[in-house]
Every structure is written in structure tokens, then in C-alpha cells.
PDB file of C-alpha atoms in Angstrom:
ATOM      1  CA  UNK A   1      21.053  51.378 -68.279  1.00  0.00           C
ATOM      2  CA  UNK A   2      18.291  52.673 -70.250  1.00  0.00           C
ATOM      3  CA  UNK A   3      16.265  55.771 -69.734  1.00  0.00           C
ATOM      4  CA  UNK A   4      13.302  53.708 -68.324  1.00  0.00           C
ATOM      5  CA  UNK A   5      15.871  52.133 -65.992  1.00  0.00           C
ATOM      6  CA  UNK A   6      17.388  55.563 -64.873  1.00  0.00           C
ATOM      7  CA  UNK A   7      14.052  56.790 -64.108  1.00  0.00           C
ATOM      8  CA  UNK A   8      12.903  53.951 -62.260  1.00  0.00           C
ATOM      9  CA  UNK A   9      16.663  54.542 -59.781  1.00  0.00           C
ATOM     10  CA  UNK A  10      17.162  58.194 -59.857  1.00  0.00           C
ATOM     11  CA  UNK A  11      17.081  60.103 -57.159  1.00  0.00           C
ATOM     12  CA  UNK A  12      15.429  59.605 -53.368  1.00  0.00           C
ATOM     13  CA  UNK A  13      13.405  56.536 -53.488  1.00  0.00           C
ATOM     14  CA  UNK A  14       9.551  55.510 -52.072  1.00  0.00           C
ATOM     15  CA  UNK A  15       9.272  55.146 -48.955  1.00  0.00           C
ATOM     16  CA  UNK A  16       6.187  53.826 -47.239  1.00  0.00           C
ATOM     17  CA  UNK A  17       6.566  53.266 -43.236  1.00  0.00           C
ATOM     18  CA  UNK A  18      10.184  52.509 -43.648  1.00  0.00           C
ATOM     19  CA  UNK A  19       9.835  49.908 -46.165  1.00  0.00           C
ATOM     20  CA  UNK A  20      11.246  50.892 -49.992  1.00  0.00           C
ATOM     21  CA  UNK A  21       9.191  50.780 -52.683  1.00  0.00           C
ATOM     22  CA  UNK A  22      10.004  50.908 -56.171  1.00  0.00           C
ATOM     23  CA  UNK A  23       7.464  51.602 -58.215  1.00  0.00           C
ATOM     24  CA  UNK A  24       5.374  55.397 -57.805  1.00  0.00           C
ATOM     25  CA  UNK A  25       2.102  53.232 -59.279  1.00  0.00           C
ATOM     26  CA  UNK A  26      -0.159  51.926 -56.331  1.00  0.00           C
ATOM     27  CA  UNK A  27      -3.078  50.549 -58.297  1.00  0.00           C
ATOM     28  CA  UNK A  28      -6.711  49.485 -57.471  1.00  0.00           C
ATOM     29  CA  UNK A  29      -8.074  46.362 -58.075  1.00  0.00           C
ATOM     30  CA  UNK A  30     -12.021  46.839 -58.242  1.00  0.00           C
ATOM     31  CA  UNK A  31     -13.876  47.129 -61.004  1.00  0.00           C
ATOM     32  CA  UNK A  32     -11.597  45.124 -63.963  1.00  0.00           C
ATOM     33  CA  UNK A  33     -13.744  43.224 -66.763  1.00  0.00           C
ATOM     34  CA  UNK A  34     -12.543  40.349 -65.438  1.00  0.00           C
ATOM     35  CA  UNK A  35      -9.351  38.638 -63.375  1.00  0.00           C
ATOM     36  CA  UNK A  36      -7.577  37.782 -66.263  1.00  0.00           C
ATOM     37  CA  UNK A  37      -7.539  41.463 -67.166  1.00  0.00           C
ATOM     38  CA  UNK A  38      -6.797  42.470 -63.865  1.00  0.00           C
ATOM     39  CA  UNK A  39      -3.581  40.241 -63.744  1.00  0.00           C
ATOM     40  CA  UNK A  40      -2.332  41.839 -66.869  1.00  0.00           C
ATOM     41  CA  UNK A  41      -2.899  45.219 -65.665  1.00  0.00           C
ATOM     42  CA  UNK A  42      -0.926  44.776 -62.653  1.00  0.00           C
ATOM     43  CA  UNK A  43       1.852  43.277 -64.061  1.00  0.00           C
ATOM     44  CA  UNK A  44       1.584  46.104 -66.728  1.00  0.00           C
ATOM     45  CA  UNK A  45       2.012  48.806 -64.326  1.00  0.00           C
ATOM     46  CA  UNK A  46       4.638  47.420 -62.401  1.00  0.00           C
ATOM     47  CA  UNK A  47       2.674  48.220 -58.922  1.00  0.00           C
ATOM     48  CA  UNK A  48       3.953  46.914 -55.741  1.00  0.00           C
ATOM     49  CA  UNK A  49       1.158  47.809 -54.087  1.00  0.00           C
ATOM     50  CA  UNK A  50      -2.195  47.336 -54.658  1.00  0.00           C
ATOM     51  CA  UNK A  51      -5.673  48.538 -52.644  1.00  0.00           C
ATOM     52  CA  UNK A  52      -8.458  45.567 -51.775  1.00  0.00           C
ATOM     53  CA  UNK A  53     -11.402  46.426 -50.247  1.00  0.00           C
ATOM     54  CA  UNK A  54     -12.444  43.950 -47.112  1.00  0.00           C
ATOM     55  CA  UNK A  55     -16.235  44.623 -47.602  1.00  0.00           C
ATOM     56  CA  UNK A  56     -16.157  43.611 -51.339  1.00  0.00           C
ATOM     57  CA  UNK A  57     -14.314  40.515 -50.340  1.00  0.00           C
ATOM     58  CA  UNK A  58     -15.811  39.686 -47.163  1.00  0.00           C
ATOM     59  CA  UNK A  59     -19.049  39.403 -48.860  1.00  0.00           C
ATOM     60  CA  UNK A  60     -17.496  37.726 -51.958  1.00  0.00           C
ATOM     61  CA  UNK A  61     -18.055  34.376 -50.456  1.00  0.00           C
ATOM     62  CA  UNK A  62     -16.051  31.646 -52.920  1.00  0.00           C
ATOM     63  CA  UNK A  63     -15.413  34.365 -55.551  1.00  0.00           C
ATOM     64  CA  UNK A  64     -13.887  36.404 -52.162  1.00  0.00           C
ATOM     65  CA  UNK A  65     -11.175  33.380 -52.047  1.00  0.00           C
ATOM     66  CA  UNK A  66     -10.843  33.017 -55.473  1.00  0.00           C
ATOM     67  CA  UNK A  67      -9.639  36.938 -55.934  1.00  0.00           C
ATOM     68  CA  UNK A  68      -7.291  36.631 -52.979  1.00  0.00           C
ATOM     69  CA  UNK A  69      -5.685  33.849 -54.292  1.00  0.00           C
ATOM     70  CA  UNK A  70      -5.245  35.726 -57.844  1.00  0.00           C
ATOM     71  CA  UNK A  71      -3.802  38.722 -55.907  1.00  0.00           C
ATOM     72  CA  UNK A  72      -1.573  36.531 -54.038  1.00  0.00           C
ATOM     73  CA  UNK A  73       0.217  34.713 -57.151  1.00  0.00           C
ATOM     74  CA  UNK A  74       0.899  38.460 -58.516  1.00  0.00           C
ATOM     75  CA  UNK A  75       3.477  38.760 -55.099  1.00  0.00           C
ATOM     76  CA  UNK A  76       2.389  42.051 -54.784  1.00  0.00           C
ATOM     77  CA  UNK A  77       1.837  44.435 -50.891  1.00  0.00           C
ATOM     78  CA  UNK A  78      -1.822  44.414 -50.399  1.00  0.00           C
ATOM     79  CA  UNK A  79      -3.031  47.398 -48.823  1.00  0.00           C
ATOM     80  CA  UNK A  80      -6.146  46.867 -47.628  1.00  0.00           C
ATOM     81  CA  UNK A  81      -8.902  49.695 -47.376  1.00  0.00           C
ATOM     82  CA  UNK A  82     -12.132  50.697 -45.402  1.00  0.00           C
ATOM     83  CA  UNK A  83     -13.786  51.908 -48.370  1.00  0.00           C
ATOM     84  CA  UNK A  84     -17.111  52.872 -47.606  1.00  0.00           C
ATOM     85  CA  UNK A  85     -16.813  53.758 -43.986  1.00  0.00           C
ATOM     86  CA  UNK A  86     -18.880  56.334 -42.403  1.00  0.00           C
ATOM     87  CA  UNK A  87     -17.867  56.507 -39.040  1.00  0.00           C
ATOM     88  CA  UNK A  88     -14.685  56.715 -37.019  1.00  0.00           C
ATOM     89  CA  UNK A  89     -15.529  53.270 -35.181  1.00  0.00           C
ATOM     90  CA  UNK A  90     -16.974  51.221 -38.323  1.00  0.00           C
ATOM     91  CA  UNK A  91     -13.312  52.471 -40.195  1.00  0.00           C
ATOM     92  CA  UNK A  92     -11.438  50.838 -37.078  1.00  0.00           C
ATOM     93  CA  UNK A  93     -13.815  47.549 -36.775  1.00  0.00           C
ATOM     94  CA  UNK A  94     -12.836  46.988 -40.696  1.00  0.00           C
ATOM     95  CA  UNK A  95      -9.007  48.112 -40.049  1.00  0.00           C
ATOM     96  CA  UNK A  96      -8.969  45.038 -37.380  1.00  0.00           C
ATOM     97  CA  UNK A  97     -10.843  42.506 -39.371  1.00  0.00           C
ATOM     98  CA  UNK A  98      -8.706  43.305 -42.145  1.00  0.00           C
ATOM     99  CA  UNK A  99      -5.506  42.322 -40.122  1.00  0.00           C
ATOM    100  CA  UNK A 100      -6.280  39.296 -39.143  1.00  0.00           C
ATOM    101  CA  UNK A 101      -7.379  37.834 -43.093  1.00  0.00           C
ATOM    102  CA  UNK A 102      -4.677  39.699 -44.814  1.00  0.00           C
ATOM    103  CA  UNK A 103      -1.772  38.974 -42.063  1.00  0.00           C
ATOM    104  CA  UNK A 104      -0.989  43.043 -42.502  1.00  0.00           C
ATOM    105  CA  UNK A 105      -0.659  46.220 -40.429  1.00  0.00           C
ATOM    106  CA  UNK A 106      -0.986  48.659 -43.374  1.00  0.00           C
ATOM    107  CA  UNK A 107      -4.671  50.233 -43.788  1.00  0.00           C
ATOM    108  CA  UNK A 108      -5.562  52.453 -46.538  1.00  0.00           C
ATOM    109  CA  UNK A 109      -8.189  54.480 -44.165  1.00  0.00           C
ATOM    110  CA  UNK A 110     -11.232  56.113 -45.567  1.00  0.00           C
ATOM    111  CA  UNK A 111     -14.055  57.762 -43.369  1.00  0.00           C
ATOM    112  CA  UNK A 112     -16.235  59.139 -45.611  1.00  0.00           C
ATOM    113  CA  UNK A 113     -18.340  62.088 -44.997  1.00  0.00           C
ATOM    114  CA  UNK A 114     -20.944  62.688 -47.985  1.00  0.00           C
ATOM    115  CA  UNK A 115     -22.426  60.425 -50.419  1.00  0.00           C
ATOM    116  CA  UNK A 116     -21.998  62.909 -53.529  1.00  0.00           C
ATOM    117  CA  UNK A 117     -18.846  63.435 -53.751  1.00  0.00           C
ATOM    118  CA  UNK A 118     -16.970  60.634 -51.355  1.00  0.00           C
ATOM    119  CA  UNK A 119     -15.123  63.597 -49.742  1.00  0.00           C
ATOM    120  CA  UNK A 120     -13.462  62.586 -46.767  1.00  0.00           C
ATOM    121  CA  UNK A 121     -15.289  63.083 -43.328  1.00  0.00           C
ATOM    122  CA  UNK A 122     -11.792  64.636 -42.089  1.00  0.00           C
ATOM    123  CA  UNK A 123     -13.017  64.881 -38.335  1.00  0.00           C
ATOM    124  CA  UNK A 124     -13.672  61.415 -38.367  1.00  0.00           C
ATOM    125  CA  UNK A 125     -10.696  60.670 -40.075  1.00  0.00           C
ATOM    126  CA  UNK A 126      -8.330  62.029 -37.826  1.00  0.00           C
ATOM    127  CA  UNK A 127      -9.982  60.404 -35.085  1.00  0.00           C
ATOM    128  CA  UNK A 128      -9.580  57.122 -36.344  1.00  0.00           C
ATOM    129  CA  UNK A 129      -6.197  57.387 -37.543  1.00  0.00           C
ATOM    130  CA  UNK A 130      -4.991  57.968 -33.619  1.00  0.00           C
ATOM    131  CA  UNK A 131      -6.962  55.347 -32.796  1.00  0.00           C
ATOM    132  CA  UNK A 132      -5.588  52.635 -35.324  1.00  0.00           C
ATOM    133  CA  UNK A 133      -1.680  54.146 -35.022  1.00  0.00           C
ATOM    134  CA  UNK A 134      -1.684  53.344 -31.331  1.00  0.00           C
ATOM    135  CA  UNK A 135      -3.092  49.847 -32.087  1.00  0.00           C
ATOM    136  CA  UNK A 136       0.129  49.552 -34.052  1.00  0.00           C
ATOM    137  CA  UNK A 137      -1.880  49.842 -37.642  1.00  0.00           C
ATOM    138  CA  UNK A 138       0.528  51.769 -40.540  1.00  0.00           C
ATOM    139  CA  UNK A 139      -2.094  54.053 -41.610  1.00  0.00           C
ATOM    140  CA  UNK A 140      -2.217  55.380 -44.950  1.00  0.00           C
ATOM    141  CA  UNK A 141      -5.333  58.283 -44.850  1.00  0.00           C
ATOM    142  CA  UNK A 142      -6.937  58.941 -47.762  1.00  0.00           C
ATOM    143  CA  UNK A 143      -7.856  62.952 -47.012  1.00  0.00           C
ATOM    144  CA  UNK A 144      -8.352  66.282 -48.242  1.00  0.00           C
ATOM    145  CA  UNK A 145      -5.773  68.889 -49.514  1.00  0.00           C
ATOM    146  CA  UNK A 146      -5.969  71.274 -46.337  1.00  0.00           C
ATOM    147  CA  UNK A 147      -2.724  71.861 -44.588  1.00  0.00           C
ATOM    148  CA  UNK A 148      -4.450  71.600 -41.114  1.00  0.00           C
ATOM    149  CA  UNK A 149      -5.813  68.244 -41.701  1.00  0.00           C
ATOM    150  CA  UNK A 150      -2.537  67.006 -42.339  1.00  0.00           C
ATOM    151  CA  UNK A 151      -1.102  68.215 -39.872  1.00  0.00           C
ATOM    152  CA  UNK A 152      -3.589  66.662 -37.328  1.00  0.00           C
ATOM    153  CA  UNK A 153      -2.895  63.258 -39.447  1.00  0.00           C
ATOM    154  CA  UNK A 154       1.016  63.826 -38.464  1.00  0.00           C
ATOM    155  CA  UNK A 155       0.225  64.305 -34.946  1.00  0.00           C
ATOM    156  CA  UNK A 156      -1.778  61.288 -35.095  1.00  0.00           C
ATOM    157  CA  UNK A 157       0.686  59.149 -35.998  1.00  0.00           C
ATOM    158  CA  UNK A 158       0.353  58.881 -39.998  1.00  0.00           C
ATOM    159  CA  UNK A 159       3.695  58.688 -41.388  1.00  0.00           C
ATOM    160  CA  UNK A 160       1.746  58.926 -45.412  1.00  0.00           C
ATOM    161  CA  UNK A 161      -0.792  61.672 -46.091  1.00  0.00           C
ATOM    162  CA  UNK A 162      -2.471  60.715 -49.259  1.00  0.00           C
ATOM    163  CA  UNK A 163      -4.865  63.732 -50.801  1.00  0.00           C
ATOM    164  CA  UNK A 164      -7.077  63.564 -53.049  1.00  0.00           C
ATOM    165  CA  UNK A 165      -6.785  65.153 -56.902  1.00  0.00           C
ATOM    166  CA  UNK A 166     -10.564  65.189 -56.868  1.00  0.00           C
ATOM    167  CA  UNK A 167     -13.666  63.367 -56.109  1.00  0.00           C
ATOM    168  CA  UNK A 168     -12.866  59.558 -56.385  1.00  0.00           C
ATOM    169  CA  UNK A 169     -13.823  58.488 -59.945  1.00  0.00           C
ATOM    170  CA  UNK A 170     -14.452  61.580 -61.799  1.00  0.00           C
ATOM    171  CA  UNK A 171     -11.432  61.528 -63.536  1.00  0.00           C
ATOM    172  CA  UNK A 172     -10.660  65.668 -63.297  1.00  0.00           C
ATOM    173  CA  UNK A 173      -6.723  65.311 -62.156  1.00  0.00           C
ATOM    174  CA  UNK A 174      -5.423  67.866 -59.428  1.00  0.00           C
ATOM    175  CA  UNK A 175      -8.571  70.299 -59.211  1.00  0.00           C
ATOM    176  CA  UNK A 176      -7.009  72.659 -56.764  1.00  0.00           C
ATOM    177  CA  UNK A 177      -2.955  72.664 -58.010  1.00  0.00           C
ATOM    178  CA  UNK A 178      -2.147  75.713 -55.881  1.00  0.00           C
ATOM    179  CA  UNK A 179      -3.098  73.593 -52.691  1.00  0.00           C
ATOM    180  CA  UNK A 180      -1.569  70.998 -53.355  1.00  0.00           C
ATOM    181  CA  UNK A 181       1.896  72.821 -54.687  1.00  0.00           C
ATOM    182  CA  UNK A 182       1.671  74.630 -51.338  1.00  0.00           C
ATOM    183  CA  UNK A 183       1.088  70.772 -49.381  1.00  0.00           C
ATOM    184  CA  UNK A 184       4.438  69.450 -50.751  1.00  0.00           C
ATOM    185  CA  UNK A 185       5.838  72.494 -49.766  1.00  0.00           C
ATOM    186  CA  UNK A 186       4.879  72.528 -46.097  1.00  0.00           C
ATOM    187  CA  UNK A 187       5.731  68.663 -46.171  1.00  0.00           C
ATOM    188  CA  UNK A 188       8.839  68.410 -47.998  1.00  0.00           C
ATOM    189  CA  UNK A 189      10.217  65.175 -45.697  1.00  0.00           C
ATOM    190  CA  UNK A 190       6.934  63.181 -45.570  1.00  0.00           C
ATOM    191  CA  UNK A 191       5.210  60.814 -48.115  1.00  0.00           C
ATOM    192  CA  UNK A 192       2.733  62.405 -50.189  1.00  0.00           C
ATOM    193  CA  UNK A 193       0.659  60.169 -52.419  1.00  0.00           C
ATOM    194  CA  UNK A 194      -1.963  61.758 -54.600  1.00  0.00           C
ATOM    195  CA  UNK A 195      -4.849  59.563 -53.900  1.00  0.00           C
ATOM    196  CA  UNK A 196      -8.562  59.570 -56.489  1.00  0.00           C
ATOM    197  CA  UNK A 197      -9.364  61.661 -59.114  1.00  0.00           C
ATOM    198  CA  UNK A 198      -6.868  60.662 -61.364  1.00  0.00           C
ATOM    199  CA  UNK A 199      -8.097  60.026 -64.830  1.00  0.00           C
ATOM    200  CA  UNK A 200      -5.583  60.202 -67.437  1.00  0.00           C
ATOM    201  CA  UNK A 201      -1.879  59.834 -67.759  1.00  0.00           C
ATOM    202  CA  UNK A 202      -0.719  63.127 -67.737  1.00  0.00           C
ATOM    203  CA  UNK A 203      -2.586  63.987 -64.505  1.00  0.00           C
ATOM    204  CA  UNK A 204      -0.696  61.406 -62.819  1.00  0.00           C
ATOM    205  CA  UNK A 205       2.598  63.169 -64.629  1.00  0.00           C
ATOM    206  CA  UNK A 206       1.478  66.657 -62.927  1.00  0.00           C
ATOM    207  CA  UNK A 207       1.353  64.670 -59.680  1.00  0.00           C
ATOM    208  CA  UNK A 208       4.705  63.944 -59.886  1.00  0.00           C
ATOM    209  CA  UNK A 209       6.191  67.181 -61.577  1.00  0.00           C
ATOM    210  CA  UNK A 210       4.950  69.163 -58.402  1.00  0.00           C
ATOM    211  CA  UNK A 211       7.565  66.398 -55.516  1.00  0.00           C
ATOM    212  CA  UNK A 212       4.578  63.988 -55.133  1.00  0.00           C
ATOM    213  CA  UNK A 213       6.231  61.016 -54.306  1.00  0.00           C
ATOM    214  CA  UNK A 214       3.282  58.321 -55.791  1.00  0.00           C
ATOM    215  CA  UNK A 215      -0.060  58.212 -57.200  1.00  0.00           C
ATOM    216  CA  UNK A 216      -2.945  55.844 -56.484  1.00  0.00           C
ATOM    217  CA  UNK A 217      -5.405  55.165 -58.779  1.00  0.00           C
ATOM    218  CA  UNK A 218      -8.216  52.550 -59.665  1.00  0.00           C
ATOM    219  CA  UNK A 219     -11.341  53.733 -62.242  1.00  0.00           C
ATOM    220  CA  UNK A 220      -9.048  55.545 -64.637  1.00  0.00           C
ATOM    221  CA  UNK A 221      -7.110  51.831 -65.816  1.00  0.00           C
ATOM    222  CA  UNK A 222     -10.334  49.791 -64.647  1.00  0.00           C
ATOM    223  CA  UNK A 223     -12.679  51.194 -66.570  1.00  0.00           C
ATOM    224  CA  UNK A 224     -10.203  51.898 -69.404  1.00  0.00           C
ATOM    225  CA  UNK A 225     -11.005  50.848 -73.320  1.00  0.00           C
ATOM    226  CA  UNK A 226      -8.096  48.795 -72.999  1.00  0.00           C
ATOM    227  CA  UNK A 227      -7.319  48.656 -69.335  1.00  0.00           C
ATOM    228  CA  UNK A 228      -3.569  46.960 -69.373  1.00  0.00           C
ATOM    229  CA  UNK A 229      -2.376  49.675 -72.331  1.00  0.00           C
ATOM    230  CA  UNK A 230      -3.810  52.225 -70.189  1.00  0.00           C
ATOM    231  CA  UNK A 231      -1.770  50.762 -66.809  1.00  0.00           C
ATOM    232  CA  UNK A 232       1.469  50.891 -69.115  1.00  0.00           C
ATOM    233  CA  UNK A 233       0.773  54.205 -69.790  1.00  0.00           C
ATOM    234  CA  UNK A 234       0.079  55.077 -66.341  1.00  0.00           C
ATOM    235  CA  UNK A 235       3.221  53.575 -65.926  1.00  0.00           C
ATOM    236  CA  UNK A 236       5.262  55.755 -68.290  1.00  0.00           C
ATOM    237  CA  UNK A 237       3.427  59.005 -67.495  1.00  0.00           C
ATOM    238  CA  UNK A 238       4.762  58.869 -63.335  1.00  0.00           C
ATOM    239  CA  UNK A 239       8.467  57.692 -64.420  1.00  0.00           C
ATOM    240  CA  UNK A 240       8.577  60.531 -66.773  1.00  0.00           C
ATOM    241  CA  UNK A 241       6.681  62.767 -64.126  1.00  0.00           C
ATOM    242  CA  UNK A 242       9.685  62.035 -61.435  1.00  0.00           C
ATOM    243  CA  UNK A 243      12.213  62.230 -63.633  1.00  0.00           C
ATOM    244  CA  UNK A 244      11.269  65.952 -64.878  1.00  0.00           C
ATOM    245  CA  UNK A 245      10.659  66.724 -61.082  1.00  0.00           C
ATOM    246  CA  UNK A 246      14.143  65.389 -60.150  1.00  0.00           C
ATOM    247  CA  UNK A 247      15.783  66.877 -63.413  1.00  0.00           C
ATOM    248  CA  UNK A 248      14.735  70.410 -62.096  1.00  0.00           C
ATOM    249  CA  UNK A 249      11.640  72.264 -64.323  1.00  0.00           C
ATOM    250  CA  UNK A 250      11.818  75.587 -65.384  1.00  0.00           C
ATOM    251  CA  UNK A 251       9.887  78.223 -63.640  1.00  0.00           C
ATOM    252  CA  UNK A 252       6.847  79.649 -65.857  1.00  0.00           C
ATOM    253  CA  UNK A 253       7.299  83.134 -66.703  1.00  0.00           C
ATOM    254  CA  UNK A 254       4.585  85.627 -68.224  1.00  0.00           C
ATOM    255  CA  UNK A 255       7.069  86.983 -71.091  1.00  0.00           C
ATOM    256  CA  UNK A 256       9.350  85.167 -73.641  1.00  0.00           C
ATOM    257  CA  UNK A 257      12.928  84.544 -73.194  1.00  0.00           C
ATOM    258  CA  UNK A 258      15.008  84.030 -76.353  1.00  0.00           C
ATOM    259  CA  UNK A 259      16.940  80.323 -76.045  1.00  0.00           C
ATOM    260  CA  UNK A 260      19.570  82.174 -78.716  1.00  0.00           C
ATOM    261  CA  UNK A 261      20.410  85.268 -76.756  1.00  0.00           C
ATOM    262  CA  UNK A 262      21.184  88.497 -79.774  1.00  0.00           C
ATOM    263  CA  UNK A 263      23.695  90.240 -77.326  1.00  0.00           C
ATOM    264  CA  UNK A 264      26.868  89.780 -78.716  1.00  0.00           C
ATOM    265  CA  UNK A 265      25.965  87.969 -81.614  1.00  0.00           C
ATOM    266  CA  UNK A 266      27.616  89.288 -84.738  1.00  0.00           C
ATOM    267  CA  UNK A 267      24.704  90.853 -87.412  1.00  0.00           C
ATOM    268  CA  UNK A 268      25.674  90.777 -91.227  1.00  0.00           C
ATOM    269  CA  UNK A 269      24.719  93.793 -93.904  1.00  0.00           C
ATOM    270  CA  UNK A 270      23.971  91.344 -97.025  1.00  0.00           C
ATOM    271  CA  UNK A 271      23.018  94.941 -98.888  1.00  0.00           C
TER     272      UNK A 271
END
């Protein structure tokens, strides 16, 4: 077994709602140059899972079809989302039309609360989540870093809390690391996936040096120079991320420490 290998099996694996997942890489598919490229980058980032907006295919028409069908000969989960939401009962009206065309009880669930910055509307979120987990939906929220919003999500039924590294797009990694450090602390048994933001490969390795257990991510490979390179190395960056995590990192410490400690060790008078 080679090191890729061993970092793809070591230690506790995914889990999403029971179901074990092995690859840390769920992946977006809007925005790719074209589905050719799209297939590629998939396949090049070894995601199981991969987000599909309804509205963007609902109003797709033939092309709508034509995408699903693509999506469908990669074998891959498809986690559908309500991506651009604004309200608790617009979220749950696209959660249930999603269900019935994607044959699926998993909803990536977005309420969104300002246009600027696509921070979630976490009021509305948490309302909608108890909504759609008594309906039976799997709901994977796509939220905030703040400790008390997840812990409404919990008591709402989410199983998956994914926060956000920062505003969806901009590409600025984990903007608030203390918050999050301090989230997979007061969480250590439930699954944390770092979720927009993301924008280069050794964000996504941060992610996963502080226990995250996956990152999602779209724009950053999407809108990449070379978007299926950029999924490998996506790829790489969250195996080696989780494999540092589960190795065990050194703390940081404000002074130097000698790695060839001088007590004991012989001295020689060349004079």
C-alpha cells in the first residue's frame, strides 16, 4: 500500500448520515467551461459526492436533462442544494421538489440572509432544518461558525454541520481559525464539513489539520486555469491534510526548541 493509499484508509472514516464515504472532497458542479471539463474534474478529485443546484436545472430545460444524465454516468451521490433561498418556506418547497427528480433524501440546505456576502440567514436556517428533518430529509446546513447555531442545528435534527471558511466564492480559506478550532472542539463526535470560501489547496489542508472531517468546494476548481489539475490538487492537499491531523501535529510554541538536544552531548577542545 502506498502512501496515497494509507491516507485514503487511515484512521476513522466519513461518515455522512450513517452512510461511509471515502473520499474528504465533496465538489460542486456549477460553473465548469464546459461538461467535458466537468467530467474530468470529478473523476480527478475522486468525489463521491457532488452538490447540484435544482433551480439551475429546473430551468435548464433540455440542457437540465442533458447535465443530469452526465452526472449520472459519473456514479457519483448527488446532493442536491437550495442555493439561492431566502426564506425558511421557499428552502423547504425546493428540498421537496428536489426529492422527487433526484429520488434522494439528502439536501444541502441554504437560507440565505444578505445578498453581499451570501451569509447564511441562520434564523431561517434553523427553522427549516426542523422542518425538513421531521419530513424525513438528511439535512446537510450550510451555516455559520457560531457554536450556538450549531447547536440549534443538532437539536433540529442535523446529524452534519457544514460552516463556512468564508463568504462563498471569495476564495480567503478559514477567515476566523480560532472559531472554527474551538467548533471541532465542542463537536468532536459529529460531522464537520468546511463548506465555501475555499480557494486554494492548502486552505482545504488547514481544514483538515484542525479534525475537519471534509471540505466542499465549487469556484476554487471551476473557475481554475486548469480546472481538473486544480481538482487533483485539491485532492492531494485534504489526504495530506488528514493524514497530518491523524499523525498528531506539533503544538506551536513562541521560542525554539533544539531537535539535537546539547545536554549530555560530549564537546571537543580542537585547541
Amino acid at each position: 500500500m502506498n502512501v496515497r493509499d494509507q491516507s485514503l484508509h487511515a484512521g476513522r472514516a466519513l461518515s455522512v448520515y450513517g452512510e461511509t464515504i471515502s473520499s474528504r472532497l465533496l465538489l460542486g458542479t456549477a460553473g465548469y467551461p464546459s461538461p467535458a471539463i466537468l467530467t474530468s474534474a470529478v473523476k480527478a478529485s475522486g468525489a463521491e459526492i457532488v452538490t447540484v443546484s435544482l433551480r439551475r436545472e429546473a430551468a435548464g430545460g433540455k440542457a437540465g436533462e442533458r447535465f443530469l444524465d452526465i452526472i449520472k454516468d459519473l456514479g457519483v451521490r448527488v446532493l442536491p442544494n437550495t442555493a439561492g433561498c431566502r426564506t425558511p418556506g421557499e428552502a423547504i418547497a425546493t428540498a421537496q421538489m428536489a426529492r422527487e427528480l433526484f429520488g434522494t433524501d439528502w439536501i444541502k440546505l441554504e437560507v440565505i440572509g444578505n445578498d453581499d456576502t451570501l451569509q447564511p440567514d441562520v434564523f431561517g436556517l434553523v427553522e427549516a432544518a426542523g422542518t425538513l428533518s421531521r419530513d424525513g430529509f438528511k439535512v446537510l446546513p450550510y451555516t455559520t461558525e457560531d457554536l450556538s447555531v450549531a447547536e440549534r442545528l443538532q437539536r433540529a435534527g442535523c446529524q452534519v454541520i457544514m460552516p463556512w471558511g468564508a463568504p462563498i466564492g471569495s476564495g480567503r480559506g478559514l477567515a476566523n481559525v480560532h472559531a472554527l478550532t474551538s467548533l471541532r472542539a465542542y463537536f468532536p463526535d459529529v460531522t464537520l464539513i468546511i463548506d465555501a470560501g475555499i480557494g486554494a489547496p492548502s486552505h482545504a489542508a488547514l481544514a483538515m489539520e484542525l479534525g475537519y472531517d471534509a471540505v466542499l468546494l465549487n469556484t476554487a476548481v471551476a473557475k481554475a486555469a486548469d480546472p481538473v489539475k486544480m481538482a487533483a490538487a485539491f485532492a492531494s492537499a485534504i489526504q495530506s491534510g488528514r493524514l497530518g491531523y491523524e499523525a498528531g501535529l506539533i503544538p506551536p510554541r513562541d521560542m525554539a526548541v533544539p531537535s539535537t538536544p546539547v545536554a549530555g552531548t560530549p564537546f571537543f577542545d580542537l585547541d
